[in-house]
Short mmCIF file of C-alpha atoms and ligand atoms in Angstrom, two decimals:
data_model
loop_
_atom_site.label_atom_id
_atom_site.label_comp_id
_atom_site.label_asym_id
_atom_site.label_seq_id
_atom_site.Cartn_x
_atom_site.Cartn_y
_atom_site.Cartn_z
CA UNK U 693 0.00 0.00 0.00
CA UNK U 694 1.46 3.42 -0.76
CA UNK U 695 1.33 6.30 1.86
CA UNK U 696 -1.40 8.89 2.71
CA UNK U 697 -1.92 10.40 -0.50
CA UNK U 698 -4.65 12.41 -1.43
CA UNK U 699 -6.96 9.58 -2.05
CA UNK U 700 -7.61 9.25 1.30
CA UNK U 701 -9.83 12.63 1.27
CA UNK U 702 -11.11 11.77 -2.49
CA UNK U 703 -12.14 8.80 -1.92
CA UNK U 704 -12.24 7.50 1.73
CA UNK U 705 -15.25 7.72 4.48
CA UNK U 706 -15.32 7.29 7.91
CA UNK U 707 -15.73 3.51 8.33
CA UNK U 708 -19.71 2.81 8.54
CA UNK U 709 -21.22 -0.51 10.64
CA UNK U 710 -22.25 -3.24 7.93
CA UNK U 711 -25.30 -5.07 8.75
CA UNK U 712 -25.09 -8.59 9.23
CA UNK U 713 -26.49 -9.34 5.85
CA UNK U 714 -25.99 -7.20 2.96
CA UNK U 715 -26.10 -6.65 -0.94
CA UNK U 716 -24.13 -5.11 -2.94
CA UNK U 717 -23.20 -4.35 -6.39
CA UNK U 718 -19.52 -5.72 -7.03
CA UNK U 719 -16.64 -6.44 -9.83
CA UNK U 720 -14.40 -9.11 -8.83
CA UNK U 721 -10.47 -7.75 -9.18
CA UNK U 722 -8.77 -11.05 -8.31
CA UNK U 723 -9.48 -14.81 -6.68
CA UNK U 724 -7.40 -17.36 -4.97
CA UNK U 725 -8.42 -20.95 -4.40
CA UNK U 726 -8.74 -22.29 -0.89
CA UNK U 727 -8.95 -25.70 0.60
CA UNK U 728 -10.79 -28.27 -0.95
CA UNK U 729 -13.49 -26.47 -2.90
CA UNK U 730 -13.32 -22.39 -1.92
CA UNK U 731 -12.46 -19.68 -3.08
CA UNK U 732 -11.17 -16.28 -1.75
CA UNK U 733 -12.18 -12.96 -4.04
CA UNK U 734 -11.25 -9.81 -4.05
CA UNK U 735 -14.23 -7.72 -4.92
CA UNK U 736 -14.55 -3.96 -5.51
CA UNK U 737 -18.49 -2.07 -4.47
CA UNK U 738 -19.20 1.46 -4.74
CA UNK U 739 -20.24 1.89 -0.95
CA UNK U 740 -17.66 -0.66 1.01
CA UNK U 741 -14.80 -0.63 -1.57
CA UNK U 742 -12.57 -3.14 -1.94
CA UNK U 743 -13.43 -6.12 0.27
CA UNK U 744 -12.30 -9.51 0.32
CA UNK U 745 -14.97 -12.25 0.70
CA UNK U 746 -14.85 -16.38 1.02
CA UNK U 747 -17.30 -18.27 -2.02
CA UNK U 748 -17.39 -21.84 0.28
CA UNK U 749 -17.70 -24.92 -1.87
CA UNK U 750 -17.77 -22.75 -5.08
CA UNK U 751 -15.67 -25.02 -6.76
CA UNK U 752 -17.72 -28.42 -6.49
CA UNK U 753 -19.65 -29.00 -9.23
CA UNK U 754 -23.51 -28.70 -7.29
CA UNK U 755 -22.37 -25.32 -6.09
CA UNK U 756 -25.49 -22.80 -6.91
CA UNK U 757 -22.99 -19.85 -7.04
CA UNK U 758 -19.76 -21.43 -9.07
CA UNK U 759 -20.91 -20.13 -13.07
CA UNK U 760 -21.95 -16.47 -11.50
CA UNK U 761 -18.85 -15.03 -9.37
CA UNK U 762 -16.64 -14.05 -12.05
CA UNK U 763 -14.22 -11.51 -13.44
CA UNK U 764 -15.29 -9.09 -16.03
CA UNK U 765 -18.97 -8.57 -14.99
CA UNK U 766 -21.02 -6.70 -12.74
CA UNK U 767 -22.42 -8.40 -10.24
CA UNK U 768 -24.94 -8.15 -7.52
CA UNK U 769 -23.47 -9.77 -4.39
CA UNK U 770 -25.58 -10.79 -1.16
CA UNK U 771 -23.25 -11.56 1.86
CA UNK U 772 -22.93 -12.50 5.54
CA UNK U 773 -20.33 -10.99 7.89
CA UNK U 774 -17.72 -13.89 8.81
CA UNK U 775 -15.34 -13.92 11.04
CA UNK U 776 -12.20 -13.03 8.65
CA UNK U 777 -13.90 -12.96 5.38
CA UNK U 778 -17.40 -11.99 4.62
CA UNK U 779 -19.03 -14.81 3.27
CA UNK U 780 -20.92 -14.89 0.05
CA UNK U 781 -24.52 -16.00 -0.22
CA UNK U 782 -26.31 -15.29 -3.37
CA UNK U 783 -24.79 -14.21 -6.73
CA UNK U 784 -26.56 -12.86 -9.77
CA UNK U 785 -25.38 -10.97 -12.63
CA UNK U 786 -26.13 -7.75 -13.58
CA UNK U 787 -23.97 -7.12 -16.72
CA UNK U 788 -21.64 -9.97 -18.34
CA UNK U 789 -19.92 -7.97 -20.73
CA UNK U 790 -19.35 -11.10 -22.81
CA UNK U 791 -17.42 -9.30 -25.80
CA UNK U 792 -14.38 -8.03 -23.84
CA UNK U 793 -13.59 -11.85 -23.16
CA UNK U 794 -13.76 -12.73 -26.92
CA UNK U 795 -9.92 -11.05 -27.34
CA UNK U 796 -7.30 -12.30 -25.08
CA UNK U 797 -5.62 -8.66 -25.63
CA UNK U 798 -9.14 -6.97 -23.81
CA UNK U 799 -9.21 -9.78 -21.35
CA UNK U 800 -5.57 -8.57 -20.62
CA UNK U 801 -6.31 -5.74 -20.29
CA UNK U 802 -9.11 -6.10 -18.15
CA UNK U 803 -6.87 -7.83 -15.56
CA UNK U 804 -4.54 -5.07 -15.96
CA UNK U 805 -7.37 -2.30 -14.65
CA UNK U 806 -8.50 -4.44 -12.19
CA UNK U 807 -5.16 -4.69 -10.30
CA UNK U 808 -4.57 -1.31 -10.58
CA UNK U 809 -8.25 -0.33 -9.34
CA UNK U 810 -7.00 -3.29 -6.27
CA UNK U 811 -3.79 -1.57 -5.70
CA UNK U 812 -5.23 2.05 -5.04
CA UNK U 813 -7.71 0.86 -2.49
CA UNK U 814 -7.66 -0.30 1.00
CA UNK U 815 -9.97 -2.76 2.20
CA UNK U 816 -13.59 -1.14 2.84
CA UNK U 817 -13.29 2.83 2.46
CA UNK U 818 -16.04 3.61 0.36
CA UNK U 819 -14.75 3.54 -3.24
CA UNK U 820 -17.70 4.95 -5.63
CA UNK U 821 -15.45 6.86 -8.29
CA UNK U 822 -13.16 4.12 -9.00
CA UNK U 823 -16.19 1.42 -9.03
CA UNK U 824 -17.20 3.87 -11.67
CA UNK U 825 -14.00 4.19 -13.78
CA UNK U 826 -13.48 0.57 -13.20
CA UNK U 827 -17.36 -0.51 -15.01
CA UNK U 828 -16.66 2.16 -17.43
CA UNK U 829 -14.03 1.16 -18.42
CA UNK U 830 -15.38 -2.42 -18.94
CA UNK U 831 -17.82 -1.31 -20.58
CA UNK U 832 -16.06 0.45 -23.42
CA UNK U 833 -13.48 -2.69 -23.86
CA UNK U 834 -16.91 -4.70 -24.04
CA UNK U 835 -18.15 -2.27 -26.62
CA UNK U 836 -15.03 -2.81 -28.78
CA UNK U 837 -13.11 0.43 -28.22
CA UNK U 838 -8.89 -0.33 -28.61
CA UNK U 839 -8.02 -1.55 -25.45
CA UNK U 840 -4.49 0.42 -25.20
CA UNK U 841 -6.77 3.55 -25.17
CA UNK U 842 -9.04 2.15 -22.96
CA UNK U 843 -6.01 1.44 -20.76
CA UNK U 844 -4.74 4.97 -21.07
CA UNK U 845 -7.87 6.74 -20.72
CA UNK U 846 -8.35 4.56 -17.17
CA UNK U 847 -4.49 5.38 -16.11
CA UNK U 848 -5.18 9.00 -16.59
CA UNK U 849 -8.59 9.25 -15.10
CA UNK U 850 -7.34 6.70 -12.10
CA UNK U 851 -4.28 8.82 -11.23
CA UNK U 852 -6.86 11.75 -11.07
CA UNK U 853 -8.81 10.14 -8.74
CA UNK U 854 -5.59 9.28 -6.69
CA UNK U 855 -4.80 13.32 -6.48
CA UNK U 856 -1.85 12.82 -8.58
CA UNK U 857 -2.93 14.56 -12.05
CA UNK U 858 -0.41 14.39 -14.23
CA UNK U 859 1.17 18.44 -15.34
CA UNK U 860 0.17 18.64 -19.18
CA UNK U 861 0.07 22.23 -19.15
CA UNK U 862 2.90 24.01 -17.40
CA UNK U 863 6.17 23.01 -16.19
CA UNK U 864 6.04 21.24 -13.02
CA UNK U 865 9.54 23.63 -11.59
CA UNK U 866 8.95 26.93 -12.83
CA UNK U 867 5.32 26.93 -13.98
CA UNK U 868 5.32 28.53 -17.19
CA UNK U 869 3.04 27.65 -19.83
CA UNK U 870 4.42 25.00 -22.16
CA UNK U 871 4.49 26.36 -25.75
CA UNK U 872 4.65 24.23 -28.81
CA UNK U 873 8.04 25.48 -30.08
CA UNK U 874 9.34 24.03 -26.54
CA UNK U 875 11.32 21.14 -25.37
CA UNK U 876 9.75 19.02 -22.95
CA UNK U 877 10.61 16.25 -20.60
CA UNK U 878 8.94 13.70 -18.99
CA UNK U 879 9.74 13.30 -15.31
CA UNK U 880 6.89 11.52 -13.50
CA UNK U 881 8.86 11.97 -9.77
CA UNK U 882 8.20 15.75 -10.33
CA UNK U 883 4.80 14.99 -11.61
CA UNK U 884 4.99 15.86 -15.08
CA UNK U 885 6.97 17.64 -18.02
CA UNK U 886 9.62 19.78 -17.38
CA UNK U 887 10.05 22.60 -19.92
CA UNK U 888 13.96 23.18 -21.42
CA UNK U 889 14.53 25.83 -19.21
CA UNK U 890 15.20 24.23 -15.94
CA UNK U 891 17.33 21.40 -15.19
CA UNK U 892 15.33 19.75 -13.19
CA UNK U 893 16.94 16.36 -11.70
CA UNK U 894 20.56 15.02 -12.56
CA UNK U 895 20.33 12.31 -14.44
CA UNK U 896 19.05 13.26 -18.28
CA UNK U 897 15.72 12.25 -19.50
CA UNK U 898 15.03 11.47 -22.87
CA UNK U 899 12.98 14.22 -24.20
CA UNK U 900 8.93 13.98 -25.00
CA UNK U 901 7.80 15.24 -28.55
CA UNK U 902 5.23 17.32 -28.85
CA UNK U 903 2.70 14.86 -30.49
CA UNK U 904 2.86 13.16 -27.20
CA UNK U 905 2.45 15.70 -25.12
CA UNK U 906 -1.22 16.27 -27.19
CA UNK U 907 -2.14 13.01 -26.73
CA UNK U 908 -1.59 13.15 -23.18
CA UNK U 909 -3.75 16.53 -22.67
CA UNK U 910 -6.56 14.71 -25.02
CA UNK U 911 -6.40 12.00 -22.56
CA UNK U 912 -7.39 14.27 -19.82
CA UNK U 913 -9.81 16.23 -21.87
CA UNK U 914 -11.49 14.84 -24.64
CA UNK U 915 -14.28 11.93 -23.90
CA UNK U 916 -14.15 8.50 -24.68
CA UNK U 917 -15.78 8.86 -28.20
CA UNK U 918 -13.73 11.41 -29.37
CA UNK U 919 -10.57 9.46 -27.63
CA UNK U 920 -11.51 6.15 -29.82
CA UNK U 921 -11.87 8.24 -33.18
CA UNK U 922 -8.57 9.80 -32.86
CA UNK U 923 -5.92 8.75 -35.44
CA UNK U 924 -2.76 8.42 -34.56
CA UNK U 925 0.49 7.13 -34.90
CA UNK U 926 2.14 3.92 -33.91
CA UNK U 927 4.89 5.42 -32.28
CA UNK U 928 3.44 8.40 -30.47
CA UNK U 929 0.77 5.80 -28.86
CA UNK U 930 3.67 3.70 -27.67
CA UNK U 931 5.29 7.19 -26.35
CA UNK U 932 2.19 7.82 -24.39
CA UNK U 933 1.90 4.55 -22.96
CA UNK U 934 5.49 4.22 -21.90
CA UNK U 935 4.71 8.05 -20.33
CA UNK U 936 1.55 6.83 -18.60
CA UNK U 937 2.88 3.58 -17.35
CA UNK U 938 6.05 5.13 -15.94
CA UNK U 939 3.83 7.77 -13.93
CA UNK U 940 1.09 5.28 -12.67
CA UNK U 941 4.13 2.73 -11.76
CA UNK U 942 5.22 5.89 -9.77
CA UNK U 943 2.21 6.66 -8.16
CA UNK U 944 1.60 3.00 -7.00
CA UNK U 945 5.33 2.49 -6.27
CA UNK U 946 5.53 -1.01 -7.90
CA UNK U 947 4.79 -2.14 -11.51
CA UNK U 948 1.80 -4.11 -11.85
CA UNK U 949 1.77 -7.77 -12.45
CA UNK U 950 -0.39 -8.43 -14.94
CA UNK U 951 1.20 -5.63 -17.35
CA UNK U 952 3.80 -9.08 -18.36
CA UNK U 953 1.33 -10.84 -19.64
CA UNK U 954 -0.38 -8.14 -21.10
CA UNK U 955 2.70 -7.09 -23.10
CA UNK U 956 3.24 -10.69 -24.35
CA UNK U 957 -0.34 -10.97 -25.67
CA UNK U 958 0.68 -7.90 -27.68
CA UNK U 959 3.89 -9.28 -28.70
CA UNK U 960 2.76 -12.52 -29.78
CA UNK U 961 0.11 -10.99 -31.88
CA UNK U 962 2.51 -8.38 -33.52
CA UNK U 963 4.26 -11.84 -34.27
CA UNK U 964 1.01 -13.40 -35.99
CA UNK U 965 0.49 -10.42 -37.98
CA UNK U 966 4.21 -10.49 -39.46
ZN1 ZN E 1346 10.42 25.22 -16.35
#
């Protein structure tokens, strides 16, 4: 877990009691087996956040609940309060989002948000805005928009919600307005781009271009529809990921798991396409 950052006062609420029963919309972010025939999920809700809860004998084949509690859907959740784990008593599902499992690169990808969405939480501080990036974003992969600007548009709009907005605008030392004729460059530590004018830290970045720079305002700015008809090039999209990824690494202060897998999806359909 990182430190207090801001998303304590943008997201957090003083702890309420949860009744004894209770349901709950949910998205499941990870799962574990345990034992013989349980399982252990990690689920994200708008109201309680992230909790963790225990499916018991969801893995034998008469279990009423075992096709329901998945990834990639919205579910609706009823559960009991257990002694370590809530347990979970009823499952039914609200959305399936069927389509974003049909490509292993938006399945991927899905993983990807989810364990970032896990990362920036603690267990049961109400979590409504990321709930809501979280389904949107689901929602768009499921609706067939790219998934590297799904990705993108969720990093930017998820380090927002952390309080840690990535500087687009002006230089992140002296605060001048970037101009187009500029040199920028990235340096996520200071929270942003650095204009040419100050040296900023010792070791030398490599420099951003301007195209990526854009792209990273539009990702702040524009909406999802105009994000997904936006053409551009190969290389300043990988520019902008490598940009985003560095700063939401940052933010989280580890790289996330899943992004290996992701990243050999890619590769290994680059290689089919060749
Ligand atoms: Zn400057």
């Amino acid at each position: 877990m990182f430190g207090p950052t801001p998303i304590h006062r943008r997201c957090y609420r003083p702890e309420m009691p949860v009744p004894r029963r209770y349901t709950t919309d949910a998205i499941v972010l990870s799962r574990f087996d345990l034992g013989e025939a349980d399982r252990v999920l990690t689920l994200i809700t708008p109201g309680i956040g992230k909790l963790k809860a225990i499916a018991k004998g969801i893995r034998k084949p008469t279990s009423r609940i075992g096709g329901s509690l998945e990834p990639f859907a919205e579910l609706q959740v009823a559960l009991a309060r257990g002694r370590t784990f809530d347990v979970v008593t009823q499952v039914s599902v609200g959305h399936a989002w069927l389509n974003l499992r049909d490509s292993l690169e938006s399945a991927a990808t899905a993983w990807y948000l989810a364990e970032l969405a896990d990362r920036s939480l603690e267990e049961r501080h109400a979590a409504e805005p990321l709930y809501a990036l979280l389904r949107r974003a689901y929602e768009l992969l499921d609706a067939g928009m790219a998934p590297d600007r799904v990705a993108r548009w969720y990093e930017m709009h998820l380090l927002d919600e952390l309080g840690v907005r990535p500087e687009v605008d002006r230089c992140v030392e002296c605060d001048r307005m970037l101009e187009a004729d500029g040199r920028f460059r990235w340096v996520p530590p200071l929270g942003g781009v650095l204009c040419d004018r100050c040296p900023g830290p010792p070791h030398d970045r490599a420099g951003l271009s301007l195209e990526a720079l854009k792209l990273l305002k539009a990702y702040q700015r524009l909406d999802v529809a105009a994000l997904a008809a936006l053409r551009i090039q190969g290389s300043v999209e990988r520019e902008t990921e490598a940009a985003l990824r560095e700063f939401t690494r940052q933010a989280l202060e580890r790289d996330a798991k899943s992004l290996a897998f992701l990243d050999e999806i890619r590769h290994t359909a680059v290689q089919e396409l060749s």
